[in-house]
Coordinates of C-alpha atoms and ligand atoms in Angstrom, one line a residue:
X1 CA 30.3 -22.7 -13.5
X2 CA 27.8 -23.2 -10.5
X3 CA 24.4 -20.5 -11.5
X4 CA 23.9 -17.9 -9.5
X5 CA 21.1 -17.7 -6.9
X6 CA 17.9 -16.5 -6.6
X7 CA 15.9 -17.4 -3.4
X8 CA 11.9 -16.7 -3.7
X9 CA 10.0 -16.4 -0.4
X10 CA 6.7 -17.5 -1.8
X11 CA 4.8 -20.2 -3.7
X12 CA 3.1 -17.8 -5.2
X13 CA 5.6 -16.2 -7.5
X14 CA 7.5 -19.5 -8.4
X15 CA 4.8 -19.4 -11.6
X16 CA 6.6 -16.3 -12.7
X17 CA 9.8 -16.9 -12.3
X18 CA 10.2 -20.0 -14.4
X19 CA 12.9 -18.5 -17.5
X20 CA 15.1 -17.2 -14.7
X21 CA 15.9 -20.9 -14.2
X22 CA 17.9 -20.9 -17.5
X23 CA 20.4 -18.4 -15.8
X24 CA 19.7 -18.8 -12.2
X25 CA 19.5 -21.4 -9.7
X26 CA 16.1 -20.4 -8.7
X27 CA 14.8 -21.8 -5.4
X28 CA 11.3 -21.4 -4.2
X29 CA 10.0 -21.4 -0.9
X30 CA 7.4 -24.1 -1.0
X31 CA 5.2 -23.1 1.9
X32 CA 3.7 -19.6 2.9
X33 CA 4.6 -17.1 5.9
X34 CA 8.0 -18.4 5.7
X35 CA 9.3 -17.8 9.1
X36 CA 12.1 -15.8 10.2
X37 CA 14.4 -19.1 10.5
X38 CA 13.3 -20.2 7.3
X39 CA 14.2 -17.1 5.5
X40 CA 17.4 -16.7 7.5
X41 CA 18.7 -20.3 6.2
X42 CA 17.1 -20.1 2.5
X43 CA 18.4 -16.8 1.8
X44 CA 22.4 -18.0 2.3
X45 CA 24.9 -17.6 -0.9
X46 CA 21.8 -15.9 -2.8
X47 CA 22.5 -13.4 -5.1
X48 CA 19.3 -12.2 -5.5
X49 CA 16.1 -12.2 -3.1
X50 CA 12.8 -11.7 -4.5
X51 CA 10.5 -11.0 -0.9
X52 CA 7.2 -9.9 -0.5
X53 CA 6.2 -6.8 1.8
X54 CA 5.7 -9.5 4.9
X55 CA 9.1 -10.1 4.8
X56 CA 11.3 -8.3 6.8
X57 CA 14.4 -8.0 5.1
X58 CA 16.9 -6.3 7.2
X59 CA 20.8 -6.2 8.2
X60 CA 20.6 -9.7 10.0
X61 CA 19.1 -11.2 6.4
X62 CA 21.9 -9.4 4.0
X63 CA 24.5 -11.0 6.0
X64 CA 22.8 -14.4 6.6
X65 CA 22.8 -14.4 2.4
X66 CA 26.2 -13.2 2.1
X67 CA 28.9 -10.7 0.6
X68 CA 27.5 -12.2 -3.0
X69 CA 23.7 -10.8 -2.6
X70 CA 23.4 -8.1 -5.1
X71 CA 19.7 -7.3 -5.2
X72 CA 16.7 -7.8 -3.1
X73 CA 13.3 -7.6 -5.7
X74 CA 10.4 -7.2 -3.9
X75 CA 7.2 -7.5 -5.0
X76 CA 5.2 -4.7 -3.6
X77 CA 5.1 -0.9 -4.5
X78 CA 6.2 -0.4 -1.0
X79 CA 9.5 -1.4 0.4
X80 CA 8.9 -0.2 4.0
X81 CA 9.5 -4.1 4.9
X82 CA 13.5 -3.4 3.7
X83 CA 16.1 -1.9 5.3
X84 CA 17.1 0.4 2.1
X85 CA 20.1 2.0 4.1
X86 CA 21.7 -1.0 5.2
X87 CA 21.4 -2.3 1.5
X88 CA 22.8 0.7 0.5
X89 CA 25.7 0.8 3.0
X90 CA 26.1 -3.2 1.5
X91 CA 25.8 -2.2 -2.4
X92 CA 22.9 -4.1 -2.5
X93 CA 20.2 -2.7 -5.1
X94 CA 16.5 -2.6 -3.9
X95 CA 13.7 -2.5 -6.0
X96 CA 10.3 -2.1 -6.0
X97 CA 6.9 -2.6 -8.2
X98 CA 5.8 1.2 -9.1
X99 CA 3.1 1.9 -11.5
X100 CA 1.2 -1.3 -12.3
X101 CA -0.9 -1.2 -9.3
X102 CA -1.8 2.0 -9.4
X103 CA -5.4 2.4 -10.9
X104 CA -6.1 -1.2 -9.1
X105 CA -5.3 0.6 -5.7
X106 CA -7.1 4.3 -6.6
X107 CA -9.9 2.0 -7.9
X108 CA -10.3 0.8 -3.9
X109 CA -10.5 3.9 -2.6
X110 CA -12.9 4.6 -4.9
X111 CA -15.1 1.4 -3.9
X112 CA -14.6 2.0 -0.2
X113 CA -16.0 5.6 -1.0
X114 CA -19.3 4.6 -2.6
X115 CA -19.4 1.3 -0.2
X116 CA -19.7 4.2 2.7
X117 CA -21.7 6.6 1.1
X118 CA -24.0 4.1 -0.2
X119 CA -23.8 1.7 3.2
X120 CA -23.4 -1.2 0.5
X121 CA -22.1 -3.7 3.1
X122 CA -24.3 -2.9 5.9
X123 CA -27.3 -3.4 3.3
X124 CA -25.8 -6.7 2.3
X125 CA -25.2 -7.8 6.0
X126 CA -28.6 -6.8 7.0
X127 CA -30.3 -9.1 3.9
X128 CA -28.1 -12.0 5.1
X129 CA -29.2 -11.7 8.7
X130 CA -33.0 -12.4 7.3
X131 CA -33.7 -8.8 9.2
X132 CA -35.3 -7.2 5.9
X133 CA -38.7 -6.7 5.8
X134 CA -39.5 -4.7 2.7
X135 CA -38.9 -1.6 1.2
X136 CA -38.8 2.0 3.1
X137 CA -38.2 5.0 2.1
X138 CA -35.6 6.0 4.7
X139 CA -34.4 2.2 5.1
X140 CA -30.5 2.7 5.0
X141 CA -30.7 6.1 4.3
X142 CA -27.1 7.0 2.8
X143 CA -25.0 10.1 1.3
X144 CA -24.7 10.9 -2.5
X145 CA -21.0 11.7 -3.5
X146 CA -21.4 14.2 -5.9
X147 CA -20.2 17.7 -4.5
X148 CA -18.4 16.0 -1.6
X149 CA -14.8 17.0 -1.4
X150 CA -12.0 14.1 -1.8
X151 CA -9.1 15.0 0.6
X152 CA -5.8 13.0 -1.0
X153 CA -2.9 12.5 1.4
X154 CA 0.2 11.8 -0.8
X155 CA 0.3 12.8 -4.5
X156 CA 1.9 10.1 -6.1
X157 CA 0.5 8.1 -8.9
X158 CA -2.1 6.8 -6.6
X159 CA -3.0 9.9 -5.3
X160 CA -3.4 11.2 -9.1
X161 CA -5.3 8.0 -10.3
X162 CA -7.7 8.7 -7.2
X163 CA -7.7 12.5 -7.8
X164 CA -9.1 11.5 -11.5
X165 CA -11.5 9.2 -11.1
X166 CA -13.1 11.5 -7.7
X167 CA -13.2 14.5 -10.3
X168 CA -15.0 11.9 -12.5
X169 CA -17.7 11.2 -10.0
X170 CA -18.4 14.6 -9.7
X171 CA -16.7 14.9 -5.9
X172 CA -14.2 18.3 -5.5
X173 CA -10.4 17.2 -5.1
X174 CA -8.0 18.6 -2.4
X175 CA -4.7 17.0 -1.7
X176 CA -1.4 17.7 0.3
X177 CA 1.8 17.2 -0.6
X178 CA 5.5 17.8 0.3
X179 CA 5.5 19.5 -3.1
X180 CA 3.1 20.9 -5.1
X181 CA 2.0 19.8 -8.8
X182 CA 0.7 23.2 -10.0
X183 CA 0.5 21.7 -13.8
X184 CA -1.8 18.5 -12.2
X185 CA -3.9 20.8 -10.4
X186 CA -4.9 23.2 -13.3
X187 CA -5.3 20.0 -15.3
X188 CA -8.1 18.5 -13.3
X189 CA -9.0 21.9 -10.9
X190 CA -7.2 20.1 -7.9
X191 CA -6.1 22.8 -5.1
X192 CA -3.3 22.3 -2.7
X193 CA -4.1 22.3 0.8
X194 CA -1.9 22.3 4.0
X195 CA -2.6 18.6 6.2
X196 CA -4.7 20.6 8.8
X197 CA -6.6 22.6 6.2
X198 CA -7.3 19.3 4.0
X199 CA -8.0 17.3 7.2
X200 CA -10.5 20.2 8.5
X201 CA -11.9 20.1 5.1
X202 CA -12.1 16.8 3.1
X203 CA -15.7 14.8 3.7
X204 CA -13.2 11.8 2.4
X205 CA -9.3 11.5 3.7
X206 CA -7.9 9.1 1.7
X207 CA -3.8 7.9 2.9
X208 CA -1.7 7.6 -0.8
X209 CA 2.0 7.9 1.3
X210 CA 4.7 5.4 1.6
X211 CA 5.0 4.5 5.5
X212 CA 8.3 6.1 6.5
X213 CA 9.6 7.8 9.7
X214 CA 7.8 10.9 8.9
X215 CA 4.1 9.4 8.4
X216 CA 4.1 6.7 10.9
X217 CA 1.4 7.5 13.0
X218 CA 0.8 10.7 10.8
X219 CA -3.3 10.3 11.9
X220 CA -3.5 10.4 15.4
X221 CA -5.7 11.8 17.9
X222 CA -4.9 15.9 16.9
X223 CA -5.4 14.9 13.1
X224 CA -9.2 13.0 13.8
X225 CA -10.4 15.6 15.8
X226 CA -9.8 18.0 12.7
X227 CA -11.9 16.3 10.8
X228 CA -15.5 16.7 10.2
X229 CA -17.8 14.6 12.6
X230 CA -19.4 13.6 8.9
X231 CA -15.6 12.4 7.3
X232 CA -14.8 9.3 6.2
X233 CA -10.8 8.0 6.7
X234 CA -9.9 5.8 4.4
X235 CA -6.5 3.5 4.1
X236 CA -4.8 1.8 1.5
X237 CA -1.4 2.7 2.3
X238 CA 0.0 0.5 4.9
X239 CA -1.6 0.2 8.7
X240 CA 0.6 2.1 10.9
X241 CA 0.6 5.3 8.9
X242 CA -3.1 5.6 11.5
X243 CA -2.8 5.4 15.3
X244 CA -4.9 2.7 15.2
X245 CA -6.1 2.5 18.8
X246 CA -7.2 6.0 18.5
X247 CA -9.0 5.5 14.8
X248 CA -11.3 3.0 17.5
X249 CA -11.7 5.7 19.7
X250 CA -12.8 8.0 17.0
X251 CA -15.1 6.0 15.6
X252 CA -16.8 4.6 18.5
X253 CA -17.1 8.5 20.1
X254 CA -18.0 9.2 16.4
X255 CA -15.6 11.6 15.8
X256 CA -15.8 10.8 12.5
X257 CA -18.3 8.8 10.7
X258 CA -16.6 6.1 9.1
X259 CA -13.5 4.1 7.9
X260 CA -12.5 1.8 5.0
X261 CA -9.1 0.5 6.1
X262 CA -7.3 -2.5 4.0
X263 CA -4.1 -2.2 6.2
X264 CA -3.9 -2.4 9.8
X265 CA -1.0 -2.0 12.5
X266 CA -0.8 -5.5 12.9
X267 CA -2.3 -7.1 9.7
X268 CA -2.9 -10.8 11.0
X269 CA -4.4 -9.3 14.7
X270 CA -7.2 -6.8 13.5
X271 CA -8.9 -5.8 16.5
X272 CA -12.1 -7.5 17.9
X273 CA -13.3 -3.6 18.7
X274 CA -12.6 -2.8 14.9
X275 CA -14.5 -5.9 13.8
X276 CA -17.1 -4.9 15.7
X277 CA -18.1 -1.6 14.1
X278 CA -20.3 -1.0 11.4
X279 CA -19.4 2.2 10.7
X280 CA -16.2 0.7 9.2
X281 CA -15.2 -1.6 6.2
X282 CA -12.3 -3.7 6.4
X283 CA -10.5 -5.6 3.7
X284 CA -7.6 -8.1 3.8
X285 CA -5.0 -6.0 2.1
X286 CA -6.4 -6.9 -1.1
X287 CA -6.0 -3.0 -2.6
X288 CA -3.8 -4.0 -5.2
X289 CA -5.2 -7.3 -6.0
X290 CA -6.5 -7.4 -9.5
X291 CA -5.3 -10.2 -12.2
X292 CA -3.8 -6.9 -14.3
X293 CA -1.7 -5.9 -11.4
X294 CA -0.7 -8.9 -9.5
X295 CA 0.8 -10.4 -12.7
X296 CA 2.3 -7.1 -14.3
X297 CA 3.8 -6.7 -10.8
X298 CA 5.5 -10.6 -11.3
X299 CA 6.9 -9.5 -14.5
X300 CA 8.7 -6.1 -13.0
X301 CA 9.6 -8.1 -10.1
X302 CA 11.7 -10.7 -12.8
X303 CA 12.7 -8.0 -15.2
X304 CA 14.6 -5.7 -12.1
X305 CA 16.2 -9.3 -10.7
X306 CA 17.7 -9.7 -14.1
X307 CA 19.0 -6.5 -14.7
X308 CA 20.8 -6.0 -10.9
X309 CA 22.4 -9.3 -11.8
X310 CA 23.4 -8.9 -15.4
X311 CA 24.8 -5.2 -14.9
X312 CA 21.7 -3.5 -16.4
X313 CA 20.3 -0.7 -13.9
X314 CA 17.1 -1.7 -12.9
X315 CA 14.2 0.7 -14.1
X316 CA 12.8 0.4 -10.4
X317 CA 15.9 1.1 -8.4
X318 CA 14.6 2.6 -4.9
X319 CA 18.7 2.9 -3.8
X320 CA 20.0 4.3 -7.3
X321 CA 23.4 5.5 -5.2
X322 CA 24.3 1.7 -5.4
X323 CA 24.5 2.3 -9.0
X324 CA 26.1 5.7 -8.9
X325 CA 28.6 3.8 -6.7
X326 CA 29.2 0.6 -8.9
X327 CA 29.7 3.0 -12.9
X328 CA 32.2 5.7 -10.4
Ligands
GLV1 C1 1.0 -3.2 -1.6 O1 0.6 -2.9 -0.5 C2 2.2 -2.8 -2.1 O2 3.0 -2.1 -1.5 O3 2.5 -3.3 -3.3
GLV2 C1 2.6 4.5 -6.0 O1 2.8 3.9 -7.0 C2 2.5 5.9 -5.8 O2 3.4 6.6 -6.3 O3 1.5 6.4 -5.2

């Protein structure tokens, strides 16, 4: 009997996907950014699709693959790049990376904190640009973080890994949620805040929600002009969660006083203004990359492809109504 397939979109992962070749036919995209075409042509008679969060995987993909694809692994935490309803409506399962790259995401939201505060990379861009002359007592003059008040967006596991380790450096923790966690916030003296009250409040806004309908564009120009002229916005979530052309505004007309951002709107076009400011730190995306996560992350992304396949439910199942459907 011919093995089953399982198309991989990226070089990267073909490492960790070696002992699903006993089972599967397993074929690897060799280069990187496959392109639409590409994808459209590898992914046909796959039963399963492993796809990173660049990938869009919607309705045009399922069918390109066929009636055979049960399961479409991606390696990410979020599967905003999937269209989970149109799997759904197909029986396909969808899973996701939950968990693993949790601290490694909190822990950069953290760094972008005490980068700002501390005005690391503008004191590291100044010493490279041979402009340092000596020491001076108000040379770089930054803000301590103790007593400053974290403001957490989105109280999911990264949200609680940040609230933790901002309680640990002495900073006061506010978040919003849909729902409240009273047990959380008695545990580490967290308090509940509605958006505008956490917005009007927080000296740090820090983004821990999955980018859906409802928090596309959830920062815009009513949400930065609650904040404090002195708050820092930082992202970590995915780009277009900000209204990114009015996060420039705001920062330029120093509405507020800074940004860490490691996702943008349109991740491979980040914005000459946005360069530009110093005000700001950007990195590549690279939130949850850490050795610990990236390869617990391969080993999830294996372990749910085996299990949609060989009729075990997946323990990352974003669509569980496939399954509910399959055992009726
Ligand atoms: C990273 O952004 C992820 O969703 O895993
Ligand atoms: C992601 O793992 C989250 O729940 O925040």
């Amino acid at each position: 009997m011919q093995k089953p397939k399982i198309f991989v979109t990226h070089v990267f992962l073909g490492k960790f996907v070696e002992k699903l070749r006993e089972k599967y036919d397993v074929v690897v995209w060799q280069g990187r950014d496959i392109s639409r075409e590409d994808l459209l042509a590898g992914v046909k008679g796959a039963t399963g699709i492993i796809s990173l969060l660049t990938e869009k995987i919607d309705d045009e993909v399922m069918e390109a693959a066929g009636p055979q694809l049960r399961v479409i692994s991606n390696y990410a935490v979020g599967f905003d790049n999937i269209d989970v309803p149109a799997a759904t409506k197909r029986k396909i399962c969808v899973t996701n990376t939950p968990g693993v790259l949790t601290e490694s995401v909190a822990e950069q939201v953290i760094a972008f904190t005490l980068a700002l505060y501390r005005r690391v990379v503008e004191g590291d861009r100044l010493i490279r640009s041979g402009k340092y002359k000596g020491w001076e007592p108000d040379l770089l003059l930054g803000t301590g973080v103790k007593d400053k008040i974290m403001g957490i967006v989105g109280l999911g596991r990264i949200g609680r890994w940040t609230a933790r380790m901002s309680s640990a450096l002495g900073m006061k923790v506010i978040y919003f949620n849909r729902h409240r966690d009273e047990e959380f916030e008695e545990e580490y003296s967290i308090a509940h805040h509605t958006f505008d009250q956490l917005l009007e409040q927080a000296d740090v806004v820090s983004l821990s929600v999955p980018l859906t309908n409802e928090t596309r564009h959830m920062v815009g120009e009513r949400e930065l002009k609650l904040m404090k002229p002195t708050a820092l916005l930082i992202n970590t979530a995915r780009g277009p969660i900000v209204d990114q052309n009015v996060l420039i505004k705001a920062l330029k007309e120093k509405w507020i006083a800074g940004a860490g951002l490691d996702v943008f709107e349109d991740e491979v076009h980040v914005p000459e203004e946005l360069r530009a400011l110093s005000n700001t730190i950007l990195t590549p995306h690279t939130a949850s990359a850490t050795i610990e996560a990236r390869m617990a992350m391969a080993k999830i992304v294996v372990e749910n492809i085996a299990d949609a396949i060989e009729g075990r439910q997946p323990s990352c199942l974003v669509n569980p109504d496939v399954w509910q459907q399959k055992t009726d």
